[in-house]
Amino acid sequence: MTTNTSTPLRDDMRFYMPVKQLILLGKPGGLEYWIVPCPLGARPDSYDALRQFLESLVAYMSRELGCSHESFIALSRKADPSAKFLFAENARHWNPETGLGVLPHQPPPRMIRAADVSDLDPENLPQVMHTLFRVKKAGNVRLNAMTTMLGTGSGLQILSRLDGTKLLNALKDEHLELIEDPLYRIFPWYVPLLDKAALDEPLIPRTIEVTRRITLYIRESPEDGGVLIISSEPLTGLVEQFGCKQLDYGKNPQWTLEGIPS
């Protein structure tokens, strides 16, 4: 495994904080919901164990379950500043395509209206536009994009037993059922942006709808302070197969990624 960085580690002034904790947060609606607490902008080798774990997880789902892999990048204001640099440096290899991310637990995106200015209830306000870039080149290129952007708070991976094109078409149809503003109906694809708030039990119907075709969902979520992993398949035995060691057996059991072979 190689660490994706153009700066030699010996000359890298960023802090080193190894990411090694994996926590099972719950099983809402039959989904397994995990988080890996993860700082943004640490030295690239801080994410080595997580990088290897995610590579193993994606490879297993692709090889053993026949899942398609779609990889996305969100260059939001919450991302680490290095995200734009890494994206610009690699975009020619990834052939990115612009689409839209949608928070399923918030009102659908639309243009701000005059009435919104006087609306004192933030829950009634439309969500802002969440532009995403899809890595159009397939295979190992999508894995490369995932591992390169890891730690910047911008990566999103979706794996499904459906062919990637069929999955994106289905997700587009589901999202356009609610999105009415013409400006927000022009994108080639739409994908859900899941965070802790979207996974509160009981799951709302929209979250259930947009996740029912997804086998594995991995999102770097700066607002949640880590990498979210959501799976329709049980992962406990699998993470131990990958070398993770369980450290805590309480309500939210924990594993360490330190046993992951490099």
XYZ file of N, CA, C and O in Angstrom, residues 57-222:
664
model
N -12.406 -3.509 2.555
C -13.862 -3.574 2.626
C -14.495 -3.406 1.239
O -15.381 -4.177 0.843
N -14.029 -2.407 0.494
C -14.560 -2.176 -0.853
C -14.225 -3.345 -1.770
O -15.065 -3.806 -2.556
N -12.991 -3.852 -1.671
C -12.588 -4.977 -2.512
C -13.424 -6.214 -2.218
O -13.831 -6.941 -3.131
N -13.720 -6.465 -0.931
C -14.535 -7.625 -0.561
C -15.945 -7.501 -1.132
O -16.474 -8.451 -1.714
N -16.557 -6.338 -0.961
C -17.918 -6.145 -1.459
C -17.970 -6.264 -2.983
O -18.946 -6.772 -3.551
N -16.930 -5.798 -3.639
C -16.900 -5.876 -5.102
C -16.660 -7.304 -5.573
O -17.358 -7.803 -6.468
N -15.701 -7.975 -4.948
C -15.296 -9.312 -5.402
C -16.266 -10.393 -4.961
O -16.720 -11.216 -5.761
N -16.616 -10.411 -3.686
C -17.421 -11.499 -3.135
C -18.921 -11.304 -3.346
O -19.654 -12.281 -3.502
N -19.380 -10.064 -3.334
C -20.814 -9.802 -3.469
C -21.177 -9.243 -4.840
O -22.352 -9.021 -5.124
N -20.183 -9.002 -5.669
C -20.454 -8.506 -7.018
C -20.969 -7.085 -7.067
O -21.689 -6.710 -7.992
N -20.613 -6.285 -6.078
C -21.116 -4.909 -6.021
C -20.383 -3.995 -6.999
O -19.179 -4.140 -7.232
N -21.123 -3.047 -7.554
C -20.522 -1.956 -8.310
C -20.054 -0.893 -7.317
O -20.588 -0.772 -6.217
N -19.045 -0.119 -7.712
C -18.464 0.896 -6.831
C -18.542 2.258 -7.512
O -18.014 2.439 -8.603
N -19.211 3.199 -6.863
C -19.257 4.575 -7.331
C -18.534 5.459 -6.314
O -18.750 5.331 -5.105
N -17.664 6.325 -6.809
C -16.840 7.169 -5.950
C -17.111 8.639 -6.247
O -17.160 9.040 -7.416
N -17.280 9.442 -5.186
C -17.629 10.849 -5.326
C -16.719 11.710 -4.442
O -16.168 11.237 -3.443
N -16.629 12.979 -4.810
C -15.805 13.924 -4.054
C -16.610 15.200 -3.844
O -17.190 15.749 -4.797
N -16.660 15.658 -2.590
C -17.394 16.882 -2.239
C -16.397 17.934 -1.778
O -15.759 17.774 -0.734
N -16.252 18.995 -2.532
C -15.313 20.055 -2.173
C -16.049 21.160 -1.417
O -16.155 22.299 -1.866
N -16.586 20.803 -0.261
C -17.369 21.752 0.531
C -16.461 22.655 1.351
O -15.251 22.423 1.476
N -17.056 23.672 1.944
C -16.296 24.592 2.791
C -15.765 23.915 4.041
O -14.806 24.381 4.655
N -16.393 22.785 4.424
C -15.955 22.075 5.619
C -14.778 21.133 5.340
O -14.179 20.603 6.270
N -14.459 20.929 4.077
C -13.346 20.048 3.728
C -12.021 20.701 4.087
O -11.913 21.928 4.215
N -10.988 19.884 4.240
C -9.657 20.403 4.507
C -9.161 21.154 3.272
O -9.467 20.776 2.136
N -8.369 22.225 3.458
C -7.879 22.987 2.303
C -7.106 22.147 1.285
O -7.056 22.500 0.100
N -6.505 21.056 1.720
C -5.744 20.223 0.790
C -6.638 19.511 -0.217
O -6.155 19.018 -1.249
N -7.960 19.443 0.042
C -8.869 18.721 -0.854
C -8.857 19.308 -2.258
O -8.793 18.569 -3.254
N -8.910 20.635 -2.368
C -8.934 21.260 -3.692
C -7.629 21.031 -4.436
O -7.615 20.813 -5.649
N -6.519 21.058 -3.704
C -5.221 20.808 -4.342
C -5.144 19.378 -4.870
O -4.748 19.155 -6.021
N -5.518 18.408 -4.052
C -5.462 17.012 -4.471
C -6.410 16.740 -5.637
O -6.094 15.986 -6.559
N -7.584 17.368 -5.576
C -8.548 17.189 -6.656
C -7.996 17.743 -7.973
O -8.056 17.084 -9.019
N -7.458 18.949 -7.927
C -6.907 19.565 -9.141
C -5.742 18.757 -9.691
O -5.581 18.625 -10.917
N -4.938 18.197 -8.796
C -3.760 17.437 -9.211
C -4.127 16.126 -9.892
O -3.387 15.623 -10.745
N -5.301 15.558 -9.540
C -5.672 14.225 -10.021
C -6.875 14.200 -10.954
O -7.204 13.144 -11.498
N -7.544 15.329 -11.154
C -8.796 15.343 -11.907
C -8.634 14.777 -13.309
O -9.533 14.107 -13.827
N -7.515 15.015 -13.940
C -7.332 14.525 -15.318
C -7.324 12.997 -15.379
O -7.631 12.410 -16.423
N -6.972 12.355 -14.255
C -6.979 10.893 -14.209
C -8.365 10.344 -13.836
O -8.680 9.202 -14.167
N -9.172 11.149 -13.156
C -10.446 10.671 -12.620
C -11.627 10.998 -13.527
O -12.689 10.409 -13.380
N -11.467 11.965 -14.421
C -12.544 12.356 -15.341
C -13.832 12.668 -14.571
O -14.856 12.005 -14.739
N -13.821 13.694 -13.707
C -14.981 13.963 -12.836
C -16.188 14.510 -13.587
O -16.065 15.228 -14.575
N -17.372 14.156 -13.083
C -18.649 14.615 -13.619
C -19.456 15.221 -12.474
O -19.561 14.629 -11.402
N -20.030 16.401 -12.713
C -20.739 17.128 -11.660
C -22.160 16.607 -11.462
O -22.880 16.360 -12.426
N -22.541 16.427 -10.199
C -23.903 16.041 -9.841
C -24.289 16.700 -8.534
O -23.637 17.651 -8.080
N -25.330 16.185 -7.900
C -25.857 16.826 -6.698
C -26.008 15.829 -5.557
O -26.519 14.727 -5.739
N -25.543 16.230 -4.380
C -25.788 15.477 -3.154
C -26.982 16.071 -2.429
O -27.150 17.298 -2.396
N -27.817 15.205 -1.843
C -29.050 15.661 -1.203
C -29.162 15.050 0.192
O -29.034 13.835 0.357
N -29.415 15.895 1.175
C -29.638 15.434 2.545
C -31.074 14.929 2.661
O -32.017 15.726 2.562
N -31.280 13.631 2.872
C -32.645 13.089 2.845
C -33.526 13.547 3.990
O -34.757 13.498 3.886
N -32.928 14.006 5.087
C -33.707 14.381 6.269
C -33.993 15.878 6.323
O -34.493 16.378 7.340
N -33.675 16.613 5.257
C -33.954 18.043 5.203
C -34.881 18.348 4.027
O -35.018 17.540 3.111
N -35.536 19.528 4.052
C -36.389 19.895 2.914
C -35.595 19.856 1.612
O -34.391 20.117 1.608
N -36.227 19.501 0.502
C -35.498 19.387 -0.760
C -34.854 20.711 -1.162
O -35.346 21.787 -0.807
N -33.748 20.646 -1.906
C -33.075 21.884 -2.319
C -33.927 22.692 -3.294
O -34.637 22.140 -4.123
N -33.846 24.026 -3.175
C -34.513 24.957 -4.078
C -33.882 26.321 -3.890
O -33.098 26.548 -2.972
N -34.225 27.236 -4.764
C -33.731 28.603 -4.654
C -34.342 29.276 -3.413
O -35.484 28.993 -3.045
N -33.569 30.173 -2.806
C -34.081 30.949 -1.679
C -35.146 31.923 -2.182
O -34.990 32.571 -3.222
N -36.241 31.998 -1.441
C -37.333 32.902 -1.792
C -37.386 34.076 -0.811
O -36.810 34.017 0.276
N -38.093 35.099 -1.189
C -38.195 36.284 -0.333
C -38.788 35.914 1.023
O -38.375 36.428 2.067
N -39.761 34.983 1.006
C -40.400 34.598 2.269
C -39.437 33.905 3.214
O -39.637 33.903 4.438
N -38.373 33.308 2.667
C -37.415 32.598 3.511
C -36.650 33.542 4.428
O -36.211 33.165 5.504
N -36.495 34.796 3.999
C -35.727 35.764 4.778
C -36.387 36.030 6.121
O -35.730 36.212 7.151
N -37.722 36.035 6.142
C -38.448 36.319 7.382
C -38.850 35.044 8.125
O -39.479 35.122 9.177
N -38.489 33.885 7.586
C -38.848 32.615 8.222
C -37.883 32.358 9.371
O -36.682 32.202 9.171
N -38.416 32.314 10.575
C -37.566 32.129 11.752
C -37.332 30.670 12.095
O -36.605 30.363 13.029
N -37.949 29.765 11.342
C -37.793 28.339 11.609
C -36.782 27.754 10.618
O -37.090 27.575 9.444
N -35.549 27.456 11.074
C -34.522 26.957 10.147
C -34.883 25.620 9.519
O -34.359 25.272 8.464
N -35.790 24.874 10.140
C -36.163 23.577 9.577
C -36.986 23.718 8.304
O -37.135 22.753 7.547
N -37.530 24.895 8.061
C -38.314 25.125 6.847
C -37.466 25.641 5.688
O -37.953 25.764 4.565
N -36.227 25.988 5.973
C -35.369 26.537 4.934
C -34.856 25.421 4.036
O -34.584 24.311 4.488
N -34.714 25.707 2.733
C -34.179 24.683 1.829
C -32.698 24.457 2.107
O -31.998 25.351 2.587
N -32.220 23.257 1.821
C -30.798 22.985 1.974
C -30.029 23.667 0.847
O -30.551 23.903 -0.247
N -28.796 24.010 1.145
C -27.963 24.643 0.136
C -27.572 23.613 -0.919
O -27.761 22.401 -0.739
N -27.033 24.082 -2.034
C -26.623 23.175 -3.094
C -25.334 22.453 -2.690
O -24.328 23.087 -2.373
N -25.384 21.124 -2.702
C -24.217 20.309 -2.375
C -23.687 19.680 -3.664
O -24.136 18.607 -4.082
N -22.743 20.358 -4.294
C -22.179 19.854 -5.540
C -21.190 18.722 -5.257
O -20.360 18.831 -4.359
N -21.311 17.650 -6.018
C -20.389 16.521 -5.903
C -19.768 16.252 -7.267
O -20.325 16.620 -8.310
N -18.611 15.599 -7.243
C -17.953 15.172 -8.469
C -17.853 13.650 -8.465
O -17.295 13.064 -7.538
N -18.405 13.045 -9.493
C -18.338 11.598 -9.645
C -17.084 11.223 -10.417
O -16.770 11.821 -11.444
N -16.356 10.234 -9.917
C -15.195 9.711 -10.630
C -15.725 8.783 -11.725
O -16.162 7.669 -11.443
N -15.670 9.251 -12.982
C -16.278 8.475 -14.066
C -15.426 7.281 -14.482
O -15.956 6.259 -14.904
N -14.113 7.413 -14.392
C -13.274 6.270 -14.733
C -13.470 5.184 -13.685
O -13.565 5.472 -12.484
N -13.522 3.941 -14.123
C -13.936 2.850 -13.233
C -12.742 2.081 -12.676
O -11.581 2.405 -12.925
N -13.079 1.032 -11.900
C -12.073 0.099 -11.389
C -11.168 0.720 -10.348
O -11.613 1.454 -9.454
N -9.868 0.453 -10.480
C -8.909 0.911 -9.485
C -8.795 2.422 -9.423
O -8.291 2.960 -8.435
N -9.244 3.117 -10.460
C -9.204 4.577 -10.438
C -10.102 5.105 -9.328
O -9.757 6.068 -8.631
N -11.246 4.469 -9.131
C -12.156 4.906 -8.064
C -11.579 4.587 -6.687
O -11.747 5.365 -5.744
N -10.905 3.464 -6.569
C -10.207 3.167 -5.320
C -9.108 4.188 -5.064
O -8.908 4.650 -3.942
N -8.383 4.553 -6.114
C -7.319 5.545 -5.984
C -7.864 6.881 -5.518
O -7.266 7.558 -4.666
N -9.004 7.278 -6.063
C -9.615 8.537 -5.641
C -9.991 8.482 -4.165
O -9.797 9.446 -3.418
N -10.542 7.340 -3.725
C -10.928 7.177 -2.333
C -9.720 7.321 -1.407
O -9.759 8.064 -0.425
N -8.645 6.609 -1.717
C -7.483 6.616 -0.826
C -6.717 7.934 -0.905
O -6.138 8.378 0.078
N -6.726 8.576 -2.073
C -6.037 9.851 -2.218
C -6.706 10.943 -1.401
O -6.046 11.743 -0.731
N -8.036 10.995 -1.422
C -8.766 12.070 -0.743
C -9.009 11.787 0.728
O -9.469 12.671 1.458
N -8.706 10.579 1.185
C -8.972 10.222 2.578
C -8.273 11.183 3.540
O -7.082 11.464 3.410
N -9.043 11.665 4.497
C -8.508 12.599 5.479
C -8.786 14.047 5.149
O -8.486 14.937 5.949
N -9.394 14.314 3.997
C -9.737 15.684 3.621
C -11.196 16.022 3.917
O -11.617 17.168 3.750
N -11.992 15.013 4.322
C -13.397 15.253 4.619
C -14.254 15.392 3.385
O -15.322 16.009 3.432
N -13.838 14.795 2.270
C -14.555 15.024 1.016
C -14.984 13.757 0.281
O -15.730 13.842 -0.694
N -14.535 12.587 0.720
C -14.810 11.362 -0.024
C -16.155 10.731 0.296
O -16.643 10.787 1.426
N -16.770 10.132 -0.720
C -18.026 9.406 -0.570
C -18.001 8.197 -1.500
O -17.728 8.339 -2.696
N -18.274 7.015 -0.932
C -18.289 5.777 -1.716
C -19.656 5.111 -1.565
O -20.189 5.027 -0.458
N -20.196 4.626 -2.678
C -21.451 3.886 -2.651
C -21.265 2.583 -3.415
O -20.842 2.597 -4.572
N -21.563 1.466 -2.760
C -21.486 0.158 -3.402
C -22.865 -0.476 -3.401
O -23.597 -0.386 -2.409
N -23.197 -1.108 -4.506
C -24.534 -1.669 -4.661
C -24.467 -2.932 -5.497
O -23.601 -3.085 -6.367
N -25.429 -3.837 -5.250
C -25.543 -5.021 -6.094
C -26.104 -4.664 -7.476
O -26.038 -5.474 -8.386
N -26.662 -3.466 -7.584
C -27.100 -2.986 -8.883
C -25.902 -2.479 -9.682
O -24.919 -1.985 -9.105
N -25.985 -2.572 -10.982
C -25.026 -1.905 -11.847
C -25.025 -0.409 -11.524
O -26.065 0.170 -11.188
N -23.850 0.222 -11.609
C -23.735 1.620 -11.221
C -24.689 2.539 -11.953
O -25.300 3.437 -11.352
N -24.842 2.359 -13.257
C -25.747 3.202 -14.031
C -27.190 3.021 -13.577
O -27.939 3.995 -13.421
N -27.602 1.770 -13.346
C -28.965 1.505 -12.882
C -29.198 2.108 -11.501
O -30.273 2.652 -11.217
N -28.200 2.017 -10.632
C -28.325 2.596 -9.292
C -28.512 4.107 -9.377
O -29.424 4.669 -8.743
N -27.665 4.776 -10.147
C -27.748 6.233 -10.246
C -29.055 6.678 -10.888
O -29.630 7.701 -10.494
N -29.544 5.924 -11.852
C -30.844 6.263 -12.459
C -31.979 6.113 -11.453
O -32.894 6.944 -11.400
N -31.911 5.045 -10.636
C -32.946 4.837 -9.625
C -32.907 5.940 -8.564
O -33.958 6.463 -8.152
N -31.711 6.311 -8.124
C -31.579 7.375 -7.127
C -32.043 8.717 -7.700
O -32.653 9.532 -6.993
N -31.768 8.946 -8.966
C -32.224 10.185 -9.603
C -33.753 10.253 -9.611
O -34.340 11.283 -9.244
N -34.397 9.159 -10.001
C -35.863 9.140 -10.027
C -36.445 9.397 -8.638
O -37.427 10.138 -8.488
N -35.825 8.794 -7.608
C -36.322 8.967 -6.242
C -36.185 10.414 -5.777
O -37.100 10.967 -5.138
N -35.052 11.043 -6.089
C -34.845 12.417 -5.642
C -35.716 13.403 -6.419
O -36.201 14.394 -5.842
N -35.931 13.156 -7.702
C -36.729 14.093 -8.496
C -38.215 14.019 -8.159
O -38.987 14.895 -8.569
N -38.622 12.997 -7.408
C -39.999 12.953 -6.937
C -40.296 14.105 -5.978
O -41.445 14.538 -5.845
N -39.256 14.601 -5.300
C -39.434 15.670 -4.317
C -38.886 17.015 -4.766
O -39.355 18.058 -4.320
N -37.855 17.020 -5.625
C -37.235 18.272 -6.046
C -38.072 18.902 -7.157
O -38.248 18.320 -8.221
N -38.584 20.104 -6.903
C -39.457 20.767 -7.866
C -38.788 21.938 -8.573
O -39.155 22.265 -9.704
N -37.832 22.586 -7.948
C -37.188 23.757 -8.531
C -36.447 23.354 -9.813
O -35.580 22.484 -9.785
N -36.770 23.982 -10.957
C -36.136 23.613 -12.230
C -34.615 23.668 -12.191
O -33.948 22.857 -12.843
N -34.065 24.618 -11.442
C -32.615 24.749 -11.367
C -31.956 23.511 -10.775
O -30.819 23.173 -11.104
N -32.681 22.806 -9.917
C -32.123 21.648 -9.222
C -32.532 20.325 -9.870
O -32.241 19.262 -9.334
N -33.191 20.407 -11.020
C -33.620 19.184 -11.703
C -32.792 18.885 -12.959
O -33.162 18.032 -13.762
N -31.673 19.569 -13.123
C -30.909 19.469 -14.363
C -29.688 18.552 -14.257
O -28.988 18.357 -15.243
N -29.442 17.989 -13.077
C -28.215 17.232 -12.878
C -28.343 15.815 -13.430
O -29.433 15.234 -13.439
N -27.228 15.218 -13.869
C -27.290 13.859 -14.420
C -27.521 12.789 -13.377
O -27.950 11.684 -13.693
N -27.207 13.076 -12.109
C -27.419 12.095 -11.046
C -27.536 12.818 -9.700
O -27.119 13.967 -9.554
N -28.119 12.106 -8.731
C -28.326 12.616 -7.378
C -28.006 11.486 -6.397
O -28.427 10.344 -6.621
N -27.267 11.796 -5.344
C -26.958 10.764 -4.352
C -27.241 11.301 -2.950
O -27.157 12.515 -2.701
N -27.596 10.431 -2.013
C -27.894 10.880 -0.652
C -26.630 11.230 0.119
O -25.591 10.570 -0.027
N -26.719 12.277 0.927
C -25.649 12.645 1.854
C -26.130 12.266 3.253
O -26.927 12.975 3.866
N -25.660 11.134 3.740
C -26.105 10.638 5.041
C -25.160 11.113 6.137
O -23.934 11.127 5.965
N -25.738 11.508 7.255
C -24.958 11.852 8.440
C -25.687 11.309 9.658
O -26.695 10.602 9.538
N -25.175 11.618 10.839
C -25.780 11.074 12.058
C -27.247 11.481 12.174
O -28.084 10.691 12.611
N -27.559 12.710 11.789
C -28.935 13.195 11.919
C -29.898 12.401 11.052
O -31.064 12.227 11.405
N -29.410 11.894 9.916
C -30.275 11.124 9.021
C -30.495 9.708 9.512
O -31.361 8.999 9.000
N -29.713 9.288 10.514
C -29.763 7.907 10.970
C -30.397 7.748 12.344
O -30.311 6.685 12.961
N -31.027 8.814 12.832
C -31.751 8.708 14.097
C -32.880 7.695 13.958
O -33.551 7.626 12.923
N -33.084 6.917 15.002
C -34.188 5.950 14.980
C -35.455 6.603 15.534
O -35.398 7.376 16.481
N -36.619 6.263 14.969
C -36.787 5.425 13.779
C -36.418 6.178 12.511
O -36.587 7.403 12.438
N -35.890 5.461 11.516
C -35.503 6.104 10.277
C -36.726 6.698 9.583
O -37.787 6.102 9.550
N -36.548 7.910 9.028
C -37.639 8.524 8.281
C -37.784 7.807 6.934
O -36.821 7.203 6.433
N -38.970 7.856 6.320
C -39.179 7.144 5.048
C -38.190 7.510 3.953
O -37.775 6.651 3.171
N -37.767 8.795 3.888
C -36.846 9.188 2.826
C -35.492 8.512 2.977
O -34.882 8.094 1.995
N -35.011 8.383 4.199
C -33.733 7.697 4.412
C -33.849 6.233 4.032
O -32.952 5.666 3.397
N -34.956 5.610 4.405
C -35.175 4.206 4.038
C -35.207 4.053 2.521
O -34.601 3.133 1.956
N -35.890 4.976 1.851
C -36.052 4.890 0.397
C -34.712 4.996 -0.321
O -34.405 4.207 -1.224
N -33.872 5.965 0.064
C -32.635 6.200 -0.689
C -31.525 5.221 -0.328
O -30.503 5.161 -1.016
N -31.707 4.443 0.735
C -30.670 3.470 1.108
C -31.026 2.040 0.735
O -30.180 1.154 0.849
N -32.219 1.795 0.249
C -32.654 0.403 0.081
C -31.909 -0.331 -1.025
O -31.889 -1.566 -1.033
N -31.279 0.379 -1.960
C -30.503 -0.277 -3.008
C -29.003 -0.236 -2.735
O -28.200 -0.682 -3.558
N -28.618 0.330 -1.608
C -27.200 0.510 -1.288
C -26.728 -0.597 -0.338
O -27.344 -0.824 0.705
N -25.649 -1.275 -0.707
C -25.086 -2.332 0.136
C -24.079 -1.770 1.126
O -24.060 -2.157 2.291
N -23.245 -0.843 0.668
C -22.222 -0.243 1.528
C -22.098 1.232 1.181
O -22.027 1.599 0.005
N -22.072 2.053 2.236
C -22.001 3.507 2.070
C -20.889 4.010 2.984
O -20.884 3.731 4.181
N -19.947 4.737 2.416
C -18.816 5.265 3.189
C -18.727 6.762 2.922
O -18.570 7.192 1.770
N -18.822 7.557 3.961
C -18.756 9.009 3.760
C -17.875 9.662 4.812
O -18.034 9.437 6.013
N -16.927 10.467 4.347
C -16.182 11.338 5.254
C -17.103 12.490 5.627
O -17.508 13.277 4.771
N -17.445 12.564 6.902
C -18.436 13.536 7.360
C -17.797 14.511 8.348
O -17.717 14.225 9.548
N -17.316 15.666 7.878
C -16.677 16.624 8.793
C -17.587 17.056 9.926
O -17.131 17.257 11.060
